[in-house]
Amino acid sequence: MRATKCPASHKALRAAAKMAALSGPAPWRRGWLPALQLVRRGSKAVTRHWKAMHFQRQKLMAVTEYIAPRPAVPERCLPAKRKAEEEEEYGYARLLRRQVEEVFRDNRMVAVCQYNSVPGEDMVLMRHYLRKHNIEVKFVLNEIIRPVLSQSRYKNLLPLFVSRNILLVSPETKAKEMLRVLKGVPQVNLLGACIDDTILSRQGVENFAKLPSLEASQGQTLGTLALLPSQTCSTLQHGAAHLTALLDGHIHQLQAGAGKTESPAGTEPAQGSGTQ
């Protein structure tokens, strides 16, 4: 028999069969599922059930239970434990606290005022008038100044820092000038002050402002101190001077009496000699 050549259609079919074999099953076979599936819907097998403990074992567990010994010092008598993780302070907060410490250390007068809403122009004028008398205005947050005061000798000022406050600081004690400026700004109320390390209320600041200046007080004190020695000296010399005056008067009286007694005795012999 003579071999015959395959037509081109047979070659195409063989090539398609090879490609199908390499690519896998047909698409309609990939998503095929059986019409009937068997699914087990029963509970799991439980191999262990709860069982009450035997009475004797319960007694043994109660007897052998560990009881921690009581501490020698009660817990309420021990100092409170600090938190393991303390809040980290920000560097800006530490800077502000350091500035507050410098304000109380470098100034002789620190006044605490309640700050209400003030128009910008009035605030600028108030700061200008205060600056003329060498008084500065400081805005400080309560969260910054309260920890500083609680650890210092100015802790009695803490009740003043409740709402929004400002500080009027000056290296000199110019309470009279400060009150004169604050009188024209009713929105800023004076609460108290610390003058020369002495805490004063509002009434105390007003009484302090009525006092004379330091130079006048020093002059009055010096005059009073100089008057006392002079009075003491005059008092001590008064007795001696009075005694001297009395003695001088007594001497004059004696001299006058002696002159009167000598004059008649001198005249009688002269008259006797004339008659003879």
Short mmCIF file of C-alpha atoms in Angstrom, two decimals:
data_model
loop_
_atom_site.label_atom_id
_atom_site.label_comp_id
_atom_site.label_asym_id
_atom_site.label_seq_id
_atom_site.Cartn_x
_atom_site.Cartn_y
_atom_site.Cartn_z
CA MET A 1 0.00 0.00 0.00
CA ARG A 2 1.18 3.49 -0.72
CA ALA A 3 1.18 6.06 2.14
CA THR A 4 -0.94 9.08 1.64
CA LYS A 5 -0.20 12.53 3.01
CA CYS A 6 -2.45 14.03 5.76
CA PRO A 7 -4.29 17.10 4.68
CA ALA A 8 -3.74 20.45 6.43
CA SER A 9 -6.96 20.09 8.45
CA HIS A 10 -5.63 17.01 10.22
CA LYS A 11 -2.45 18.85 11.20
CA ALA A 12 -4.46 21.68 12.68
CA LEU A 13 -6.54 19.25 14.73
CA ARG A 14 -3.43 17.54 16.09
CA ALA A 15 -1.88 20.88 17.05
CA ALA A 16 -5.07 21.90 18.84
CA ALA A 17 -5.14 18.58 20.74
CA LYS A 18 -1.55 19.09 21.87
CA MET A 19 -2.30 22.60 23.11
CA ALA A 20 -5.36 21.39 24.97
CA ALA A 21 -3.35 18.66 26.64
CA LEU A 22 -0.71 21.16 27.77
CA SER A 23 -3.20 23.80 28.99
CA GLY A 24 -5.19 21.36 31.16
CA PRO A 25 -8.81 20.35 31.24
CA ALA A 26 -11.46 22.24 29.42
CA PRO A 27 -13.08 25.28 31.03
CA TRP A 28 -16.42 23.58 31.40
CA ARG A 29 -14.68 20.74 33.30
CA ARG A 30 -12.82 23.06 35.71
CA GLY A 31 -15.93 24.43 37.47
CA TRP A 32 -17.83 21.11 37.60
CA LEU A 33 -19.20 20.08 40.98
CA PRO A 34 -21.10 16.94 41.86
CA ALA A 35 -24.85 17.36 42.19
CA LEU A 36 -24.91 15.52 45.54
CA GLN A 37 -22.50 16.22 48.39
CA LEU A 38 -22.39 14.45 51.74
CA VAL A 39 -21.77 16.85 54.70
CA ARG A 40 -21.51 15.66 58.31
CA ARG A 41 -23.55 17.91 60.60
CA GLY A 42 -23.04 16.37 64.03
CA SER A 43 -21.52 17.68 67.27
CA LYS A 44 -17.96 16.90 68.14
CA ALA A 45 -17.23 13.99 70.32
CA VAL A 46 -16.83 15.04 73.97
CA THR A 47 -14.28 12.94 75.73
CA ARG A 48 -14.18 14.83 79.11
CA HIS A 49 -17.10 15.97 81.26
CA TRP A 50 -16.97 18.16 84.36
CA LYS A 51 -17.00 16.19 87.54
CA ALA A 52 -17.23 17.52 91.07
CA MET A 53 -14.12 17.25 93.23
CA HIS A 54 -14.18 14.62 95.91
CA PHE A 55 -14.98 15.89 99.41
CA GLN A 56 -11.74 14.65 100.91
CA ARG A 57 -9.75 16.27 98.13
CA GLN A 58 -11.57 19.54 98.74
CA LYS A 59 -10.54 19.42 102.41
CA LEU A 60 -6.96 18.64 101.44
CA MET A 61 -6.82 21.57 99.01
CA ALA A 62 -8.26 23.93 101.65
CA VAL A 63 -5.72 22.82 104.24
CA THR A 64 -2.74 23.07 101.94
CA GLU A 65 -3.75 26.46 100.45
CA TYR A 66 -0.91 29.03 100.64
CA ILE A 67 -1.54 32.01 102.92
CA ALA A 68 0.86 34.91 102.44
CA PRO A 69 2.35 36.33 105.67
CA ARG A 70 1.19 39.78 106.77
CA PRO A 71 3.71 42.61 106.28
CA ALA A 72 5.40 44.01 109.38
CA VAL A 73 4.29 47.55 108.43
CA PRO A 74 0.73 48.10 107.14
CA GLU A 75 0.45 49.29 103.58
CA ARG A 76 -1.41 52.45 104.60
CA CYS A 77 1.65 53.50 106.63
CA LEU A 78 4.03 53.15 103.70
CA PRO A 79 4.70 56.05 101.30
CA ALA A 80 2.76 56.02 98.08
CA LYS A 81 4.51 54.28 95.23
CA ARG A 82 5.51 56.40 92.31
CA LYS A 83 4.40 55.52 88.85
CA ALA A 84 6.89 53.49 86.90
CA GLU A 85 6.51 55.68 83.87
CA GLU A 86 6.51 59.35 84.83
CA GLU A 87 5.36 61.92 82.36
CA GLU A 88 8.25 63.39 80.52
CA GLU A 89 8.48 67.15 80.78
CA TYR A 90 8.89 69.16 77.66
CA GLY A 91 11.93 71.37 77.37
CA TYR A 92 9.76 74.43 76.76
CA ALA A 93 7.87 73.85 80.03
CA ARG A 94 11.15 73.63 81.95
CA LEU A 95 12.28 76.89 80.34
CA LEU A 96 9.08 78.67 81.39
CA ARG A 97 9.41 77.42 84.96
CA ARG A 98 12.99 78.64 85.09
CA GLN A 99 11.83 82.07 83.93
CA VAL A 100 9.21 82.17 86.70
CA GLU A 101 11.87 81.37 89.30
CA GLU A 102 14.04 84.19 87.96
CA VAL A 103 11.08 86.61 88.16
CA PHE A 104 10.56 85.93 91.87
CA ARG A 105 14.29 85.98 92.57
CA ASP A 106 15.28 89.18 90.72
CA ASN A 107 12.30 91.46 91.51
CA ARG A 108 11.34 93.09 94.80
CA MET A 109 7.68 93.55 93.83
CA VAL A 110 5.56 90.84 92.19
CA ALA A 111 1.85 91.67 91.97
CA VAL A 112 -0.81 89.10 90.97
CA CYS A 113 -3.76 90.45 88.96
CA GLN A 114 -6.87 88.84 87.50
CA TYR A 115 -6.88 89.40 83.75
CA ASN A 116 -10.22 89.76 81.98
CA SER A 117 -10.86 90.56 78.35
CA VAL A 118 -9.20 93.91 77.65
CA PRO A 119 -9.21 95.72 74.30
CA GLY A 120 -5.87 95.68 72.56
CA GLU A 121 -5.43 99.46 72.65
CA ASP A 122 -6.13 99.65 76.40
CA MET A 123 -3.65 96.84 77.05
CA VAL A 124 -0.96 98.59 75.03
CA LEU A 125 -1.54 101.86 76.93
CA MET A 126 -1.45 100.10 80.30
CA ARG A 127 1.85 98.41 79.48
CA HIS A 128 3.24 101.72 78.24
CA TYR A 129 2.33 103.58 81.44
CA LEU A 130 3.64 100.76 83.61
CA ARG A 131 6.90 100.64 81.67
CA LYS A 132 7.44 104.31 82.45
CA HIS A 133 7.71 103.33 86.13
CA ASN A 134 9.92 100.29 85.36
CA ILE A 135 7.05 97.81 85.83
CA GLU A 136 6.76 94.89 83.41
CA VAL A 137 3.72 92.75 82.55
CA LYS A 138 4.21 88.96 82.48
CA PHE A 139 1.67 86.45 81.13
CA VAL A 140 2.08 83.10 82.90
CA LEU A 141 0.00 79.92 82.68
CA ASN A 142 -1.28 78.37 85.90
CA GLU A 143 0.06 74.97 84.82
CA ILE A 144 3.55 76.48 84.79
CA ILE A 145 3.58 78.68 87.89
CA ARG A 146 1.68 76.45 90.34
CA PRO A 147 4.35 73.69 90.49
CA VAL A 148 7.02 76.37 91.00
CA LEU A 149 5.17 78.04 93.87
CA SER A 150 4.31 74.75 95.57
CA GLN A 151 8.03 74.01 96.00
CA SER A 152 9.07 77.51 97.10
CA ARG A 153 8.48 79.81 100.07
CA TYR A 154 5.74 81.61 98.13
CA LYS A 155 3.29 78.71 98.36
CA ASN A 156 0.73 80.93 100.12
CA LEU A 157 0.17 82.64 96.76
CA LEU A 158 -1.30 79.46 95.25
CA PRO A 159 -4.97 80.33 96.02
CA LEU A 160 -4.64 83.41 93.81
CA PHE A 161 -3.81 81.40 90.67
CA VAL A 162 -7.22 79.98 89.75
CA SER A 163 -8.36 81.82 86.64
CA ARG A 164 -6.40 83.70 84.01
CA ASN A 165 -3.79 85.88 85.74
CA ILE A 166 -0.93 88.23 84.91
CA LEU A 167 2.10 89.32 86.92
CA LEU A 168 3.26 92.92 87.36
CA VAL A 169 6.93 92.78 88.34
CA SER A 170 9.42 95.51 89.18
CA PRO A 171 12.88 95.62 90.78
CA GLU A 172 11.59 98.55 92.87
CA THR A 173 8.66 98.80 95.27
CA LYS A 174 6.45 101.19 93.27
CA ALA A 175 3.06 100.20 94.60
CA LYS A 176 1.62 103.72 94.47
CA GLU A 177 2.38 104.12 90.75
CA MET A 178 1.02 100.65 89.99
CA LEU A 179 -2.28 101.35 91.75
CA ARG A 180 -2.60 104.67 89.92
CA VAL A 181 -2.27 102.93 86.53
CA LEU A 182 -4.58 100.01 87.44
CA LYS A 183 -7.25 102.46 88.56
CA GLY A 184 -7.81 103.38 84.90
CA VAL A 185 -8.11 99.73 83.76
CA PRO A 186 -11.08 98.13 85.58
CA GLN A 187 -10.68 94.85 83.68
CA VAL A 188 -7.43 94.12 85.56
CA ASN A 189 -8.09 93.48 89.27
CA LEU A 190 -5.31 93.35 91.83
CA LEU A 191 -5.50 90.19 93.99
CA GLY A 192 -2.33 90.39 96.04
CA ALA A 193 1.40 90.97 95.87
CA CYS A 194 4.74 89.91 97.25
CA ILE A 195 6.82 92.94 98.21
CA ASP A 196 10.29 92.45 99.71
CA ASP A 197 9.55 88.76 100.41
CA THR A 198 6.34 89.71 102.26
CA ILE A 199 2.96 88.50 100.97
CA LEU A 200 0.30 91.21 101.07
CA SER A 201 -3.38 91.29 100.22
CA ARG A 202 -5.00 94.00 98.14
CA GLN A 203 -5.69 96.06 101.28
CA GLY A 204 -2.12 95.51 102.42
CA VAL A 205 -0.79 96.81 99.10
CA GLU A 206 -2.98 99.91 99.40
CA ASN A 207 -1.73 100.54 102.94
CA PHE A 208 1.84 100.05 101.76
CA ALA A 209 1.32 102.61 99.00
CA LYS A 210 0.26 105.22 101.58
CA LEU A 211 3.58 104.96 103.39
CA PRO A 212 6.22 107.64 102.68
CA SER A 213 9.20 106.89 100.51
CA LEU A 214 12.25 105.13 101.84
CA GLU A 215 14.35 108.29 101.83
CA ALA A 216 11.73 110.24 103.80
CA SER A 217 11.38 107.40 106.30
CA GLN A 218 15.12 107.23 106.74
CA GLY A 219 15.26 111.02 107.34
CA GLN A 220 12.47 110.84 109.93
CA THR A 221 14.15 107.93 111.68
CA LEU A 222 17.50 109.72 111.71
CA GLY A 223 15.92 112.87 113.16
CA THR A 224 14.16 110.86 115.86
CA LEU A 225 17.36 109.03 116.76
CA ALA A 226 19.32 112.30 116.90
CA LEU A 227 16.66 113.94 119.09
CA LEU A 228 16.77 111.28 121.76
CA PRO A 229 20.51 111.72 122.65
CA SER A 230 20.12 115.50 122.75
CA GLN A 231 17.14 115.20 125.11
CA THR A 232 19.04 112.72 127.24
CA CYS A 233 22.07 115.03 127.43
CA SER A 234 19.94 118.05 128.37
CA THR A 235 18.12 116.02 131.01
CA LEU A 236 21.38 114.88 132.55
CA GLN A 237 22.81 118.42 132.54
CA HIS A 238 19.66 120.00 133.94
CA GLY A 239 20.34 118.86 137.53
CA ALA A 240 23.91 120.08 137.58
CA ALA A 241 22.98 123.43 136.05
CA HIS A 242 20.13 123.90 138.53
CA LEU A 243 22.43 123.05 141.43
CA THR A 244 25.05 125.50 140.15
CA ALA A 245 22.45 128.24 139.87
CA LEU A 246 21.25 127.60 143.42
CA LEU A 247 24.80 127.72 144.77
CA ASP A 248 25.51 130.96 142.92
CA GLY A 249 22.38 132.52 144.36
CA HIS A 250 23.26 131.37 147.85
CA ILE A 251 26.77 132.84 147.52
CA HIS A 252 25.35 136.19 146.39
CA GLN A 253 22.97 136.20 149.34
CA LEU A 254 25.82 135.47 151.76
CA GLN A 255 27.97 138.20 150.25
CA ALA A 256 25.13 140.69 150.45
CA GLY A 257 24.45 139.82 154.11
CA ALA A 258 28.14 140.12 155.04
CA GLY A 259 28.32 143.62 153.47
CA LYS A 260 25.35 144.83 155.45
CA THR A 261 26.83 143.66 158.80
CA GLU A 262 30.27 145.25 158.16
CA SER A 263 29.06 148.75 157.19
CA PRO A 264 27.57 149.78 160.63
CA ALA A 265 30.61 148.47 162.50
CA GLY A 266 32.92 150.71 160.41
CA THR A 267 30.89 153.93 160.93
CA GLU A 268 30.61 153.91 164.76
CA PRO A 269 34.39 154.39 165.54
CA ALA A 270 34.56 157.32 163.13
CA GLN A 271 31.72 159.11 164.92
CA GLY A 272 33.33 158.47 168.32
CA SER A 273 36.64 160.02 167.32
CA GLY A 274 34.87 163.19 166.06
CA THR A 275 33.14 163.82 169.34
CA GLN A 276 36.28 163.48 171.39
#
